[in-house]
Coordinates of C-alpha atoms and ligand atoms in Angstrom, one line a residue:
M17 CA 2.8 -27.6 -1.9
P18 CA 0.2 -27.8 -4.7
Q19 CA 0.9 -29.7 -7.9
E20 CA 1.9 -27.6 -10.9
D21 CA -1.5 -28.0 -12.6
E22 CA -3.4 -27.0 -9.4
I23 CA -1.5 -23.7 -9.2
T24 CA -3.8 -20.8 -10.1
L25 CA -2.8 -17.5 -11.5
D26 CA -3.7 -15.8 -8.2
M27 CA -1.3 -18.0 -6.3
R28 CA 1.6 -17.0 -8.6
V29 CA 0.8 -13.3 -8.3
N30 CA 0.5 -13.4 -4.6
G31 CA 3.7 -15.3 -4.0
M32 CA 2.0 -18.5 -2.8
T33 CA 4.1 -20.8 -4.9
G34 CA 7.7 -21.9 -4.1
D35 CA 9.1 -20.2 -1.0
K36 CA 6.8 -17.7 0.5
K37 CA 8.3 -14.4 -0.7
Y38 CA 6.7 -11.1 -1.5
Y39 CA 8.3 -8.0 -3.0
I40 CA 6.1 -4.9 -2.9
T41 CA 6.9 -1.3 -4.0
S42 CA 5.4 2.1 -3.6
P43 CA 6.1 4.8 -6.2
I44 CA 9.2 6.8 -5.5
Y45 CA 8.1 10.4 -4.8
Y46 CA 9.3 13.5 -6.4
V47 CA 11.3 15.7 -4.1
N48 CA 9.8 18.9 -5.3
D49 CA 7.0 18.7 -2.8
V50 CA 6.4 18.3 0.9
P51 CA 4.8 14.9 1.6
H52 CA 1.0 15.0 1.7
I53 CA -1.8 12.6 2.3
G54 CA -1.6 11.2 -1.2
H55 CA 1.9 10.0 -0.7
A56 CA 1.1 8.7 2.7
Y57 CA -1.9 6.8 1.3
T58 CA 0.0 4.8 -1.4
T59 CA 2.8 3.8 1.0
L60 CA 0.3 2.9 3.7
A61 CA -1.5 0.5 1.4
C62 CA 1.9 -1.2 0.8
D63 CA 2.7 -1.2 4.5
V64 CA -0.5 -3.0 5.3
I65 CA 0.2 -5.7 2.7
A66 CA 3.8 -6.0 3.8
R67 CA 2.9 -6.4 7.5
F68 CA 0.1 -8.8 6.6
K69 CA 2.4 -11.0 4.5
R70 CA 5.1 -11.1 7.2
L71 CA 2.5 -12.1 9.8
D72 CA 1.3 -14.7 7.3
G73 CA 4.8 -16.4 7.2
F74 CA 6.2 -14.6 4.1
E75 CA 9.7 -13.2 3.7
V76 CA 8.9 -9.7 2.5
H77 CA 10.8 -6.9 0.8
F78 CA 9.0 -3.6 1.0
L79 CA 10.5 -0.7 -0.9
T80 CA 9.8 3.0 -1.0
G81 CA 11.9 6.0 -1.7
T82 CA 12.4 9.3 -3.6
D83 CA 12.7 10.2 -7.3
E84 CA 15.3 12.9 -7.3
H85 CA 16.2 13.7 -10.9
G86 CA 14.5 15.6 -13.7
Q87 CA 13.6 19.1 -14.8
K88 CA 10.9 19.6 -12.1
V89 CA 13.4 18.9 -9.3
E90 CA 16.1 21.0 -11.0
K91 CA 13.6 23.9 -11.2
S92 CA 12.5 23.6 -7.6
A93 CA 16.1 23.6 -6.4
S94 CA 16.9 26.7 -8.5
A95 CA 13.8 28.4 -7.0
A96 CA 15.1 27.5 -3.6
G97 CA 18.5 29.0 -4.6
I98 CA 20.5 25.8 -3.8
H99 CA 22.2 23.0 -5.7
P100 CA 19.9 20.2 -6.6
Q101 CA 21.8 17.7 -4.5
E102 CA 21.5 19.8 -1.4
F103 CA 17.8 20.3 -2.2
T104 CA 17.1 16.6 -2.7
D105 CA 19.0 15.7 0.5
R106 CA 16.7 18.0 2.3
V107 CA 13.4 17.0 0.8
S108 CA 14.1 13.3 0.7
K109 CA 14.6 13.5 4.5
N110 CA 10.9 14.7 4.8
F111 CA 9.8 11.5 3.1
Q112 CA 12.0 9.4 5.3
D113 CA 10.5 11.1 8.3
L114 CA 7.1 10.5 7.0
A115 CA 7.8 6.7 7.0
V116 CA 8.6 7.0 10.7
S117 CA 5.6 9.1 11.6
M118 CA 3.2 6.8 9.7
N119 CA 4.8 3.7 11.2
F120 CA 5.8 2.3 7.8
S121 CA 7.7 -1.0 7.9
N122 CA 9.7 -0.5 4.7
D123 CA 12.8 -2.6 4.4
D124 CA 14.6 -0.2 2.2
F125 CA 14.4 3.5 1.2
I126 CA 15.9 4.2 -2.2
R127 CA 17.1 7.5 -3.6
T128 CA 17.7 7.8 -7.3
T129 CA 20.8 9.9 -6.7
E130 CA 22.5 7.0 -4.9
K131 CA 25.4 5.4 -6.7
R132 CA 23.8 1.9 -6.7
H133 CA 21.0 3.4 -8.7
I134 CA 23.0 5.4 -11.2
I135 CA 24.9 2.2 -12.0
A136 CA 21.7 0.3 -12.5
A137 CA 20.0 3.0 -14.6
Q138 CA 23.1 3.1 -16.9
A139 CA 23.2 -0.7 -17.1
I140 CA 19.6 -1.0 -18.2
W141 CA 20.2 1.7 -20.8
K142 CA 23.2 -0.3 -22.2
K143 CA 21.2 -3.5 -22.2
L144 CA 18.4 -1.8 -24.2
K145 CA 21.0 -0.3 -26.6
D146 CA 22.9 -3.5 -27.1
N147 CA 19.6 -5.3 -27.8
G148 CA 18.9 -2.8 -30.5
H149 CA 15.9 -0.9 -29.0
I150 CA 17.5 2.6 -28.7
Y151 CA 18.3 4.9 -31.6
L152 CA 19.3 8.6 -31.9
G153 CA 16.9 11.1 -33.4
S154 CA 15.4 14.4 -32.5
Y155 CA 12.3 15.2 -30.5
E156 CA 9.8 17.9 -31.4
G157 CA 6.7 18.0 -29.4
W158 CA 4.9 18.9 -26.1
Y159 CA 6.3 18.2 -22.7
A160 CA 4.7 18.8 -19.2
V161 CA 7.4 19.4 -16.6
R162 CA 4.9 18.9 -13.8
D163 CA 4.1 15.3 -15.0
E164 CA 7.6 14.8 -16.5
A165 CA 5.7 13.4 -19.5
F166 CA 5.5 13.9 -23.3
Y167 CA 2.0 14.5 -24.8
D168 CA 0.5 14.3 -28.3
E169 CA -1.1 17.4 -29.7
S170 CA -4.4 15.4 -29.8
E171 CA -4.3 14.9 -26.0
L172 CA -4.1 18.7 -25.2
T173 CA -6.7 21.3 -24.4
E174 CA -6.4 25.0 -25.4
L175 CA -6.7 27.4 -22.5
E176 CA -8.9 30.4 -22.9
G177 CA -6.2 32.9 -22.2
G178 CA -3.7 31.1 -24.5
G179 CA -1.5 28.1 -23.8
K180 CA -2.3 24.4 -23.6
V181 CA -2.7 21.9 -20.9
A182 CA -2.3 18.1 -20.6
P183 CA -5.2 15.9 -19.5
S184 CA -3.8 16.1 -15.9
G185 CA -4.1 19.9 -16.0
A186 CA -0.4 20.4 -16.2
E187 CA 0.9 23.1 -18.5
V188 CA 2.9 21.9 -21.5
E189 CA 5.8 23.5 -23.3
W190 CA 7.2 23.0 -26.8
V191 CA 10.4 21.0 -26.9
E192 CA 12.8 20.6 -29.8
E193 CA 16.1 18.8 -29.1
P194 CA 18.2 15.9 -30.1
S195 CA 17.0 12.8 -28.3
Y196 CA 17.5 9.1 -28.0
F197 CA 14.3 7.0 -28.6
F198 CA 13.1 3.7 -27.3
N199 CA 11.3 1.7 -30.0
L200 CA 8.0 1.5 -28.0
S201 CA 6.0 1.2 -31.2
E202 CA 7.3 -2.3 -31.7
W203 CA 6.0 -3.5 -28.4
Q204 CA 2.3 -3.1 -29.0
E205 CA 1.6 -6.8 -29.9
P206 CA 3.9 -8.2 -27.2
L207 CA 2.2 -6.0 -24.6
L208 CA -1.3 -6.9 -25.7
N209 CA -0.4 -10.6 -25.6
F210 CA 1.1 -10.1 -22.1
Y211 CA -2.1 -8.5 -20.8
Q212 CA -4.1 -11.3 -22.3
E213 CA -2.0 -14.0 -20.8
N214 CA -1.9 -12.3 -17.4
P215 CA -5.4 -11.1 -16.6
D216 CA -4.4 -10.2 -13.1
F217 CA -1.6 -7.9 -14.2
I218 CA -3.5 -4.6 -14.1
A219 CA -6.0 -3.9 -11.4
P220 CA -8.7 -2.7 -10.9
K221 CA -10.4 -4.2 -14.0
S222 CA -11.7 -0.8 -15.3
R223 CA -8.1 0.5 -15.3
R224 CA -7.0 -2.6 -17.2
N225 CA -9.5 -1.9 -19.9
E226 CA -8.3 1.7 -20.2
V227 CA -4.7 0.5 -20.6
I228 CA -5.6 -2.1 -23.2
S229 CA -7.5 0.4 -25.3
F230 CA -4.6 2.9 -25.0
V231 CA -2.2 0.3 -26.3
K232 CA -4.6 -0.8 -29.0
G233 CA -4.7 2.8 -30.2
G234 CA -1.1 2.5 -31.2
L235 CA 2.2 3.4 -29.5
R236 CA 4.8 5.9 -30.7
D237 CA 8.5 5.5 -30.0
L238 CA 9.4 7.2 -26.7
S239 CA 11.9 9.9 -26.3
I240 CA 14.2 8.7 -23.5
S241 CA 16.9 11.4 -23.2
R242 CA 17.1 15.1 -22.7
T243 CA 19.8 17.7 -23.5
S244 CA 18.3 21.0 -22.4
F245 CA 19.1 20.5 -18.7
K246 CA 21.6 18.6 -16.6
W247 CA 20.1 17.1 -13.5
G248 CA 19.9 13.4 -14.3
V249 CA 21.7 10.2 -15.0
P250 CA 24.2 10.7 -17.8
V251 CA 23.5 8.6 -20.9
P252 CA 26.4 6.0 -21.2
D253 CA 28.8 7.1 -24.0
D254 CA 27.0 10.3 -24.7
T255 CA 27.2 12.7 -21.8
D256 CA 25.4 15.5 -23.7
H257 CA 22.3 13.6 -22.9
I258 CA 20.7 12.7 -19.6
M259 CA 18.3 9.8 -19.2
Y260 CA 14.6 10.6 -19.3
V261 CA 13.5 10.7 -15.7
W262 CA 10.9 8.0 -16.0
L263 CA 13.3 5.4 -17.4
D264 CA 15.7 6.4 -14.6
A265 CA 12.9 6.3 -11.9
L266 CA 11.3 3.0 -13.0
T267 CA 14.6 1.3 -12.8
N268 CA 14.7 1.8 -9.0
Y269 CA 12.5 -1.3 -8.6
I270 CA 15.4 -3.5 -9.9
T271 CA 18.2 -1.4 -8.4
A272 CA 16.9 -2.1 -5.0
V273 CA 17.2 -5.8 -5.4
G274 CA 20.7 -5.8 -6.8
Y275 CA 20.5 -5.1 -10.5
P276 CA 22.7 -5.1 -12.6
V277 CA 24.0 -8.2 -10.8
E278 CA 21.4 -10.8 -11.8
D279 CA 22.4 -13.4 -9.2
K280 CA 20.5 -15.6 -6.8
S281 CA 19.6 -12.7 -4.5
F282 CA 18.3 -10.7 -7.4
S283 CA 16.1 -13.6 -8.7
K284 CA 15.0 -14.2 -5.1
W285 CA 13.0 -10.9 -5.3
W286 CA 12.5 -10.1 -9.0
P287 CA 10.0 -10.0 -10.5
A288 CA 8.2 -7.9 -7.9
N289 CA 4.8 -9.2 -6.8
L290 CA 3.1 -5.8 -6.7
H291 CA 3.8 -2.2 -7.8
M292 CA 1.3 -0.1 -6.0
V293 CA 0.7 3.3 -7.7
G294 CA -1.9 6.1 -8.0
K295 CA -4.0 6.2 -11.1
D296 CA -2.0 9.1 -12.5
I297 CA 1.0 7.0 -13.1
L298 CA -0.5 3.7 -14.3
R299 CA 0.6 4.1 -17.9
F300 CA 4.2 4.3 -16.9
H301 CA 4.0 1.1 -14.9
A302 CA 1.6 -0.9 -17.1
V303 CA 3.0 0.1 -20.6
Y304 CA 6.4 1.7 -20.5
W305 CA 8.0 -0.4 -17.7
P306 CA 6.9 -3.8 -19.0
A307 CA 8.1 -2.7 -22.5
F308 CA 11.5 -1.7 -21.1
L309 CA 11.8 -4.9 -19.2
M310 CA 10.9 -7.0 -22.3
G311 CA 13.4 -5.0 -24.2
A312 CA 16.1 -5.8 -21.6
G313 CA 15.1 -9.5 -21.7
M314 CA 13.9 -9.4 -18.1
D315 CA 10.9 -10.7 -16.3
I316 CA 7.9 -8.4 -15.8
H317 CA 6.5 -7.5 -12.4
K318 CA 3.4 -9.6 -11.5
R319 CA 0.9 -7.0 -10.8
V320 CA 0.2 -3.2 -10.7
F321 CA -2.6 -1.8 -8.8
A322 CA -3.8 1.8 -9.5
H323 CA -5.7 3.4 -6.6
G324 CA -7.8 6.5 -6.8
W325 CA -7.2 10.0 -5.6
W326 CA -8.3 11.9 -2.5
T327 CA -9.9 15.3 -2.5
N328 CA -10.1 17.6 0.5
E329 CA -13.7 18.5 1.6
G330 CA -14.8 17.9 -2.0
K331 CA -12.0 20.0 -3.6
K332 CA -9.0 18.8 -5.7
I333 CA -5.9 18.9 -3.5
S334 CA -3.3 21.3 -4.9
K335 CA -0.4 23.4 -3.7
S336 CA -1.7 26.5 -5.4
V337 CA -5.1 26.2 -3.8
G338 CA -3.3 25.7 -0.5
N339 CA -5.5 22.8 0.7
I340 CA -2.8 20.2 1.0
I341 CA -3.4 17.7 3.9
E342 CA -0.2 17.2 5.8
P343 CA 0.0 13.7 7.3
N344 CA 1.7 15.0 10.5
E345 CA -1.1 17.4 11.1
I346 CA -3.9 14.9 10.9
I347 CA -1.9 12.3 12.9
E348 CA -1.6 15.0 15.6
T349 CA -5.3 15.8 15.5
Y350 CA -6.8 12.4 15.2
G351 CA -4.2 9.8 16.1
L352 CA -2.0 7.6 13.9
D353 CA -4.0 4.4 13.9
Q354 CA -7.2 6.4 13.5
V355 CA -5.8 7.9 10.3
R356 CA -4.5 4.6 9.0
Y357 CA -7.9 3.0 9.6
F358 CA -9.8 5.9 8.0
L359 CA -7.8 6.0 4.8
L360 CA -8.3 2.3 4.1
R361 CA -11.8 2.0 5.4
E362 CA -13.6 5.0 4.1
V363 CA -13.2 4.5 0.4
P364 CA -13.3 1.2 -1.7
F365 CA -9.7 0.9 -2.6
G366 CA -9.3 1.8 -6.3
N367 CA -12.0 4.5 -6.2
D368 CA -11.5 8.2 -5.6
G369 CA -12.4 9.5 -2.1
D370 CA -13.0 12.6 -0.2
F371 CA -11.3 13.5 3.0
S372 CA -13.6 15.4 5.3
R373 CA -13.5 16.2 9.0
R374 CA -17.0 14.9 9.4
A375 CA -16.3 11.5 7.8
M376 CA -13.2 11.1 9.9
M377 CA -15.1 11.8 13.1
N378 CA -17.8 9.4 12.2
R379 CA -15.3 6.6 11.6
I380 CA -13.5 7.3 14.9
N381 CA -16.6 7.6 17.0
G382 CA -18.6 4.9 15.3
D383 CA -16.3 2.1 14.2
L384 CA -13.3 2.7 16.5
A385 CA -14.8 4.1 19.8
N386 CA -18.3 2.6 19.8
D387 CA -17.7 -0.7 18.1
L388 CA -14.1 -1.8 18.8
G389 CA -13.2 0.3 21.8
N390 CA -16.4 -0.3 23.6
L391 CA -16.2 -4.1 23.1
C392 CA -12.7 -4.3 24.5
Q393 CA -13.5 -1.9 27.3
R394 CA -16.7 -3.7 28.4
V395 CA -15.2 -7.2 28.3
L396 CA -11.9 -6.3 29.9
S397 CA -13.4 -4.2 32.7
M398 CA -16.0 -7.0 33.5
V399 CA -13.2 -9.5 33.6
N400 CA -11.2 -7.2 35.8
K401 CA -14.1 -6.7 38.3
N402 CA -15.6 -10.2 38.3
C403 CA -12.9 -12.6 37.4
G404 CA -10.1 -11.4 39.7
G405 CA -8.2 -9.7 36.9
K406 CA -7.3 -13.1 35.4
I407 CA -8.4 -14.8 32.2
P408 CA -11.7 -16.5 33.1
N409 CA -12.0 -20.2 33.7
Y410 CA -14.3 -21.6 31.1
E411 CA -16.0 -24.9 31.5
E412 CA -15.3 -27.4 28.6
E413 CA -18.8 -29.0 28.8
T414 CA -20.9 -25.8 28.8
I415 CA -18.9 -23.2 26.9
R416 CA -20.8 -23.9 23.6
D417 CA -24.2 -23.3 25.3
F418 CA -24.0 -19.6 24.6
P419 CA -24.7 -18.0 21.2
V420 CA -21.4 -16.0 21.5
F421 CA -19.6 -19.2 20.7
Q422 CA -21.0 -18.9 17.2
T423 CA -19.1 -15.6 16.9
L424 CA -15.9 -17.3 18.0
K425 CA -16.3 -19.9 15.3
E426 CA -16.6 -17.1 12.8
A427 CA -13.6 -15.4 14.2
Y428 CA -11.6 -18.6 13.8
S429 CA -12.6 -18.8 10.1
L430 CA -11.8 -15.1 9.4
L431 CA -8.2 -15.3 8.2
P432 CA -8.7 -17.0 4.8
K433 CA -11.4 -14.5 4.0
I434 CA -9.1 -11.6 4.9
R435 CA -6.2 -13.1 3.0
E436 CA -8.3 -13.2 -0.1
K437 CA -9.3 -9.6 0.3
I438 CA -5.7 -8.4 0.9
D439 CA -4.5 -10.4 -2.2
K440 CA -7.1 -8.4 -4.2
Q441 CA -6.1 -5.1 -2.4
A442 CA -9.7 -4.8 -1.2
F443 CA -8.7 -3.3 2.2
H444 CA -12.2 -1.8 2.8
E445 CA -13.8 -5.3 2.4
A446 CA -11.2 -6.9 4.7
L447 CA -12.0 -4.3 7.4
E448 CA -15.7 -4.8 6.9
E449 CA -15.3 -8.6 7.5
V450 CA -13.6 -7.9 10.8
W451 CA -16.2 -5.4 11.8
R452 CA -19.0 -7.9 11.2
I453 CA -17.4 -10.0 13.9
I454 CA -16.9 -7.0 16.2
R455 CA -20.5 -6.0 15.8
N456 CA -21.8 -9.5 16.4
A457 CA -19.7 -9.7 19.5
N458 CA -21.2 -6.5 20.8
Q459 CA -24.6 -7.8 20.1
T460 CA -24.0 -11.1 21.8
I461 CA -22.8 -9.3 25.0
D462 CA -26.2 -7.6 25.2
E463 CA -28.0 -10.9 24.6
A464 CA -25.9 -13.0 27.0
A465 CA -25.9 -10.2 29.6
P466 CA -22.9 -11.6 31.6
W467 CA -23.5 -9.0 34.3
S468 CA -26.8 -10.7 35.2
L469 CA -25.3 -14.2 34.8
K470 CA -23.0 -13.2 37.6
K471 CA -25.7 -14.0 40.1
T472 CA -27.7 -16.7 38.3
N473 CA -24.9 -18.7 36.6
P474 CA -21.4 -17.6 37.5
Q475 CA -19.8 -20.3 35.4
G476 CA -21.9 -19.1 32.4
M477 CA -20.5 -15.6 33.0
E478 CA -16.9 -17.0 32.9
N479 CA -17.7 -18.9 29.7
V480 CA -19.2 -15.9 28.0
L481 CA -16.3 -13.6 29.0
Y482 CA -13.7 -16.1 28.1
T483 CA -15.3 -16.6 24.6
L484 CA -15.4 -12.9 24.0
M485 CA -11.8 -12.4 25.1
E486 CA -10.8 -15.2 22.6
V487 CA -12.7 -13.4 19.9
I488 CA -10.9 -10.2 20.7
R489 CA -7.5 -12.0 20.6
L490 CA -8.3 -13.2 17.1
F491 CA -9.4 -9.9 15.6
A492 CA -6.6 -8.0 17.3
I493 CA -4.1 -10.4 15.7
I494 CA -5.7 -9.8 12.3
L495 CA -5.9 -6.1 12.7
Q496 CA -2.1 -5.7 13.4
P497 CA -1.2 -4.7 9.8
F498 CA -3.8 -2.0 9.8
M499 CA -3.4 -0.6 13.3
P500 CA -0.1 -1.9 14.7
D501 CA -0.1 0.2 17.9
A502 CA -3.7 -0.2 18.9
S503 CA -3.7 -3.9 18.1
S504 CA -0.6 -4.5 20.2
K505 CA -2.1 -2.5 23.0
I506 CA -5.1 -4.8 22.9
L507 CA -3.0 -7.9 22.8
D508 CA -0.9 -6.6 25.7
Q509 CA -4.1 -6.3 27.7
L510 CA -4.9 -9.9 27.0
S511 CA -1.4 -10.9 28.1
V512 CA -0.6 -12.5 24.7
D513 CA 3.1 -13.0 24.5
L514 CA 4.9 -10.9 21.9
E515 CA 6.1 -14.0 20.0
N516 CA 2.6 -15.5 19.8
R517 CA 1.1 -12.8 17.6
N518 CA 1.6 -13.9 14.1
F519 CA -1.1 -15.5 12.1
S520 CA 0.0 -19.1 12.9
F521 CA -1.2 -18.4 16.4
I522 CA -4.7 -18.0 15.3
G523 CA -4.5 -21.8 14.9
P524 CA -8.1 -22.5 13.9
P525 CA -9.0 -25.7 15.6
P526 CA -9.6 -28.7 13.3
N527 CA -13.1 -28.8 14.5
L528 CA -14.7 -25.4 15.0
D529 CA -16.5 -26.7 18.1
L530 CA -13.1 -26.8 19.8
L531 CA -10.8 -24.0 21.0
S532 CA -7.5 -23.3 19.3
E533 CA -4.4 -24.9 20.8
F534 CA -3.2 -21.3 21.2
A535 CA -6.3 -20.0 22.8
L536 CA -5.9 -17.8 25.9
K537 CA -4.8 -19.6 29.0
P538 CA -7.3 -19.4 31.9
D539 CA -5.9 -17.9 35.1
T540 CA -3.3 -15.8 33.3
I541 CA -2.9 -12.5 35.2
L542 CA -4.1 -9.5 33.2
P543 CA -2.9 -5.9 33.4
K544 CA -5.3 -3.2 34.4
P545 CA -7.6 -2.5 31.5
E546 CA -7.2 0.8 29.6
G547 CA -9.3 2.4 26.9
V548 CA -8.0 1.8 23.4
F549 CA -10.0 4.3 21.2
P550 CA -11.4 7.3 23.0
R551 CA -14.2 9.2 21.4
F552 CA -13.1 12.2 19.4
L553 CA -14.7 15.4 20.7
E554 CA -14.9 18.2 18.2
S555 CA -13.9 20.8 20.8
S556 CA -11.0 18.8 22.2
K557 CA -8.6 19.3 19.4
Q558 CA -8.7 21.7 16.5
Ligands
ME8_22 O1 4.6 10.5 -9.9 N1 -4.6 11.1 -3.8 O2 5.8 11.0 -8.0 P1 4.8 12.0 -7.2 C1 -4.0 9.9 -3.7 N2 8.0 10.3 -9.1 N3 -2.8 9.7 -4.1 C2 -2.0 10.7 -4.5 C3 -2.5 12.0 -4.5 C4 -3.9 12.2 -4.1 N4 -4.5 13.4 -4.1 N5 -1.5 12.8 -4.9 C5 -0.4 12.1 -5.1 C6 5.7 10.5 -9.2 N6 -0.7 10.8 -4.9 C7 6.9 9.8 -9.7 C8 6.7 8.3 -9.5 S1 7.6 5.8 -9.6 C9 8.8 5.0 -10.5 C10 7.9 7.4 -10.0 C11 0.2 9.6 -4.9 O3 5.6 12.5 -6.1 C12 -0.1 8.6 -6.0 O4 0.4 7.3 -5.6 O5 4.1 12.9 -8.1 C13 0.7 9.1 -7.1 O6 0.9 8.0 -8.0 C14 2.0 9.5 -6.4 O7 1.5 10.1 -5.2 C15 2.7 10.5 -7.2 O8 3.8 10.9 -6.5

């Protein structure tokens, strides 16, 4: 364990101090919509981090769920002609099913209509009230139901045919009603100080700057209750009001770890290490939520990362345009791990990205079939044909004579680099590091030409094939968080025991000229090789 003065900020943020624990959350999704690629994307990013941390020896709590209150959900239920509870039960199920079809490893799925959450939401309200941060007034201003957000006149744009829209494009309506307020205006200085003292709190950097200038521009008190509809958590001691859906929703992150009971198990997980969100909802997580937490006298989450948005073949994704990408459809067409890989490799995480058929095919046929699939296929089928279907017998004295051993050394040194990228949420860079090794390995096969060594130097052939198999073992272990099924298929084909697949089994040797103590055991019988990533043929599936 490092000394207190050696502990860097990064280590605190990433749960590397004290016990290795990591609490990660996705947003909770509105149940007015069917799940689409955007929802799958955010939770996928959390899933990869959660799986990575578990394999890296952390105890992890990974939370996702559904946001079931508010005017938008009430309207959708009424359009469907059913009670909001029945409606939310139905639609929440779609998000639970999505977690299964995307192979998400969440530890909990929270619904804001659950009793545990209503208790927590009312408890934080009482706490804010008791601490003197809530007062009764009346709200007059603009509200966008689609965003469930209040807007200033100055933020709106006039439409040509009349009406006004928010910066998100959502229509706004004029609202006048009695309302409780949270004294957000008083939190400007504390927030700015907090951002300054915690430079890693908001990522990426460009978003951090946006938030800071928004807060510097001044904050108005926030309306936190509504009286013009009913679908929400009742305000304690004043049931004419329901809680503003964002105060209700943000509280889910503490409900799920036991709030309002602030015992050992609560403090085990809270504050969360990372709230992963889309750029559209950063303000709520980087301004309002920390202010609520400070007001309630609680610790603030350690980091919030705002990722970019996907378009579909260059066009904004929208229900009205009818170009929503449904996760199940693309999984069916391209395969689950192919989709998981594409989403995290195609676009630098944090930037906006475009989903196109062509880009997807290029990734599948290039990175997955040609690079990774081919490498496994070539090595495993050569071993099957020439080494009696067993892990080759390397020779200690001569195994380092072949340039491919250099690639193995790099593979042994890969994990710390990937860990650093994952802790920065730079998934695309992490994958690029792995692919550097894969491409090197493919190149070294061509150079070492084990097929010709078979006659001239059979021991050399065994050395080269063994080294390549060990390289494959290492990157397959590291790729598990990204592509769990494909990686386990590769590890099965190397006969790696199920219990020997976490990161401690990479076991980099103390001297990189040696092999790991967990390296593949020569003579182990291997199953018959099978292709991992077939090429995607445009005509095969439409
Ligand atoms: O905002 N590209 O829920 P929501 C990428 N209930 N990500 C996208 C996307 C796109 N085209 N479209 C949506 C809410 N997302 C609130 C959250 S949290 C306490 C409450 C993702 O159903 C992105 O993560 O509108 C965005 O933040 C989230 O879906 C919004 O989901």
